[in-house]
Amino acid sequence: LTPSLSLFSMVACCLSSAPVTTRTFRSQLVILGLFFLVEMVNAADLLDGSGKFDSVEDLDKWTIKTPDSYNVSVETVAASGGPYLQLNKKAGSNDEMNDGLFYQFTPKQIRHVTFAFQTSDDNLEDVNIRLRQSKDSASDDEDRDIMFFRCGRLSYARFNEHQMAGKYKTNQWHQVDLVMNWKIEEKYINFYLDGELQGTSQPYFFEKDYSKLKHANQIFLYNFSNNTEVKLKNMEVCDDYCNLQASLKYSSSTRLLLDCSLPLMITVLFWFIA
């Protein structure tokens, strides 16, 4: 996690705005700790909240691809457990990836993709989600899939080259987290299903020339097999961990920072109150 310039400027203002007394110093330390916690959950959702699918306005931010006389129906559904997106691919349609919807966002090195899915068939390849560096980007002349999640075939979720990456159940919500490391030459992604690590993979595209992989700027959703239904909700694409819970669970550096800082913050808080 990288503190922003705004954080440093606010802290500097706080530390220089009052005469230094014992009580003022204690207050400043508490404020510094609060700014630190806020900064830890300051990742940008590049879908701008539209992956919550809680309104038609959210869906309008996506581009729907529906060739061949609208093989796929797309709608948002309100439910007691929260709104979701429902994709239905008609019986008799071709098994292909040319009909679905995508969201084009500002090119970023994505750290975390998170969403929940539910499917009604465990032996057909239905939900497909691709995070990619699209050919619309100025830095590339073809689509390059980075993360490729799909499920179907014997109740197994599949991720990039992993064909049996984790089992799931039909008509039940499952949580997916994809966490990417861009900082090493051979970039890699961790795949978590319901909070458990199922596999680690390099980016998916077949050429494997990772020097051409600079960022992601598109997420694409579709059903592959005909006569299938998929539900998706709580989707976020973030340039850091999307929330504090994920940062604590999947980032060893965040846990180390909290292990070091929380005892100090608690001590300072009691000191301040005393």
Tab-separated table of N, CA, C and O in Angstrom, residues 7 10-11 14 26-42 244 258 261-262 264-266 268-269 272:
chain	number	residue	atom	x	y	z
A	7	LEU	N	-2.360	12.376	1.803
A	7	LEU	CA	-2.226	11.930	3.186
A	7	LEU	C	-1.088	12.652	3.874
A	7	LEU	O	-1.229	13.173	4.984
A	10	MET	N	-1.935	16.331	4.599
A	10	MET	CA	-2.854	16.518	5.716
A	10	MET	C	-2.161	16.292	7.049
A	10	MET	O	-2.367	17.025	8.015
A	11	VAL	N	-1.332	15.239	7.088
A	11	VAL	CA	-0.614	14.959	8.335
A	11	VAL	C	0.349	16.096	8.661
A	11	VAL	O	0.460	16.539	9.810
A	14	CYS	N	-1.525	18.913	10.167
A	14	CYS	CA	-1.914	18.653	11.545
A	14	CYS	C	-0.727	18.819	12.496
A	14	CYS	O	-0.866	19.354	13.601
A	26	ARG	N	-0.239	14.110	21.669
A	26	ARG	CA	-1.038	12.890	21.712
A	26	ARG	C	-2.146	12.929	20.653
A	26	ARG	O	-2.401	11.948	19.954
A	27	SER	N	-2.815	14.065	20.538
A	27	SER	CA	-3.877	14.214	19.534
A	27	SER	C	-3.343	14.011	18.128
A	27	SER	O	-3.975	13.363	17.288
A	28	GLN	N	-2.170	14.550	17.875
A	28	GLN	CA	-1.589	14.438	16.536
A	28	GLN	C	-1.263	12.991	16.198
A	28	GLN	O	-1.461	12.541	15.061
A	29	LEU	N	-0.793	12.229	17.170
A	29	LEU	CA	-0.484	10.826	16.927
A	29	LEU	C	-1.752	10.031	16.623
A	29	LEU	O	-1.774	9.163	15.749
A	30	VAL	N	-2.835	10.320	17.358
A	30	VAL	CA	-4.097	9.629	17.093
A	30	VAL	C	-4.602	9.966	15.691
A	30	VAL	O	-5.050	9.100	14.941
A	31	ILE	N	-4.526	11.261	15.305
A	31	ILE	CA	-4.957	11.672	13.971
A	31	ILE	C	-4.127	10.973	12.896
A	31	ILE	O	-4.644	10.506	11.878
A	32	LEU	N	-2.824	10.881	13.118
A	32	LEU	CA	-1.939	10.202	12.174
A	32	LEU	C	-2.352	8.743	12.001
A	32	LEU	O	-2.407	8.219	10.890
A	33	GLY	N	-2.685	8.069	13.112
A	33	GLY	CA	-3.118	6.679	13.038
A	33	GLY	C	-4.423	6.528	12.279
A	33	GLY	O	-4.587	5.604	11.489
A	34	LEU	N	-5.363	7.458	12.499
A	34	LEU	CA	-6.634	7.405	11.778
A	34	LEU	C	-6.435	7.614	10.283
A	34	LEU	O	-7.048	6.938	9.463
A	35	PHE	N	-5.560	8.563	9.905
A	35	PHE	CA	-5.269	8.773	8.488
A	35	PHE	C	-4.661	7.519	7.870
A	35	PHE	O	-4.950	7.164	6.730
A	36	PHE	N	-3.820	6.819	8.635
A	36	PHE	CA	-3.201	5.601	8.145
A	36	PHE	C	-4.253	4.534	7.836
A	36	PHE	O	-4.236	3.895	6.786
A	37	LEU	N	-5.234	4.363	8.756
A	37	LEU	CA	-6.280	3.367	8.535
A	37	LEU	C	-7.164	3.732	7.353
A	37	LEU	O	-7.557	2.878	6.561
A	38	VAL	N	-7.497	5.012	7.216
A	38	VAL	CA	-8.313	5.456	6.089
A	38	VAL	C	-7.594	5.199	4.772
A	38	VAL	O	-8.174	4.742	3.789
A	39	GLU	N	-6.302	5.465	4.746
A	39	GLU	CA	-5.533	5.296	3.513
A	39	GLU	C	-5.483	3.847	3.075
A	39	GLU	O	-5.426	3.527	1.893
A	40	MET	N	-5.553	2.917	4.032
A	40	MET	CA	-5.485	1.500	3.713
A	40	MET	C	-6.690	1.024	2.904
A	40	MET	O	-6.630	-0.007	2.238
A	41	VAL	N	-7.809	1.730	2.962
A	41	VAL	CA	-8.987	1.327	2.191
A	41	VAL	C	-9.315	2.366	1.122
A	41	VAL	O	-10.459	2.540	0.740
A	42	ASN	N	-8.275	3.034	0.613
A	42	ASN	CA	-8.474	4.143	-0.312
A	42	ASN	C	-8.267	3.725	-1.766
A	42	ASN	O	-7.949	4.538	-2.604
A	244	LEU	N	-10.532	-3.215	3.182
A	244	LEU	CA	-9.607	-3.528	4.272
A	244	LEU	C	-9.586	-5.016	4.577
A	244	LEU	O	-8.529	-5.590	4.853
A	258	LEU	N	-0.056	-3.616	10.454
A	258	LEU	CA	-1.027	-3.566	11.536
A	258	LEU	C	-0.472	-4.187	12.810
A	258	LEU	O	-0.714	-3.699	13.913
A	261	SER	N	1.651	-1.423	14.161
A	261	SER	CA	1.080	-0.109	14.449
A	261	SER	C	-0.086	-0.142	15.426
A	261	SER	O	-0.282	0.792	16.200
A	262	LEU	N	-0.900	-1.220	15.406
A	262	LEU	CA	-2.078	-1.233	16.252
A	262	LEU	C	-1.750	-1.166	17.741
A	262	LEU	O	-2.371	-0.397	18.487
A	264	LEU	N	0.763	0.238	19.134
A	264	LEU	CA	1.207	1.607	19.384
A	264	LEU	C	0.021	2.563	19.407
A	264	LEU	O	-0.091	3.428	20.286
A	265	MET	N	-0.915	2.392	18.459
A	265	MET	CA	-2.074	3.283	18.408
A	265	MET	C	-2.950	3.126	19.648
A	265	MET	O	-3.459	4.106	20.204
A	266	ILE	N	-3.126	1.877	20.111
A	266	ILE	CA	-3.941	1.639	21.308
A	266	ILE	C	-3.288	2.275	22.531
A	266	ILE	O	-3.949	2.907	23.359
A	268	VAL	N	-1.216	4.843	22.539
A	268	VAL	CA	-1.325	6.291	22.415
A	268	VAL	C	-2.742	6.747	22.747
A	268	VAL	O	-2.939	7.794	23.382
A	269	LEU	N	-3.773	5.969	22.335
A	269	LEU	CA	-5.157	6.351	22.616
A	269	LEU	C	-5.424	6.384	24.124
A	269	LEU	O	-6.025	7.329	24.641
A	272	PHE	N	-3.742	9.304	25.541
A	272	PHE	CA	-4.476	10.524	25.241
A	272	PHE	C	-5.657	10.722	26.202
A	272	PHE	O	-5.932	11.810	26.683
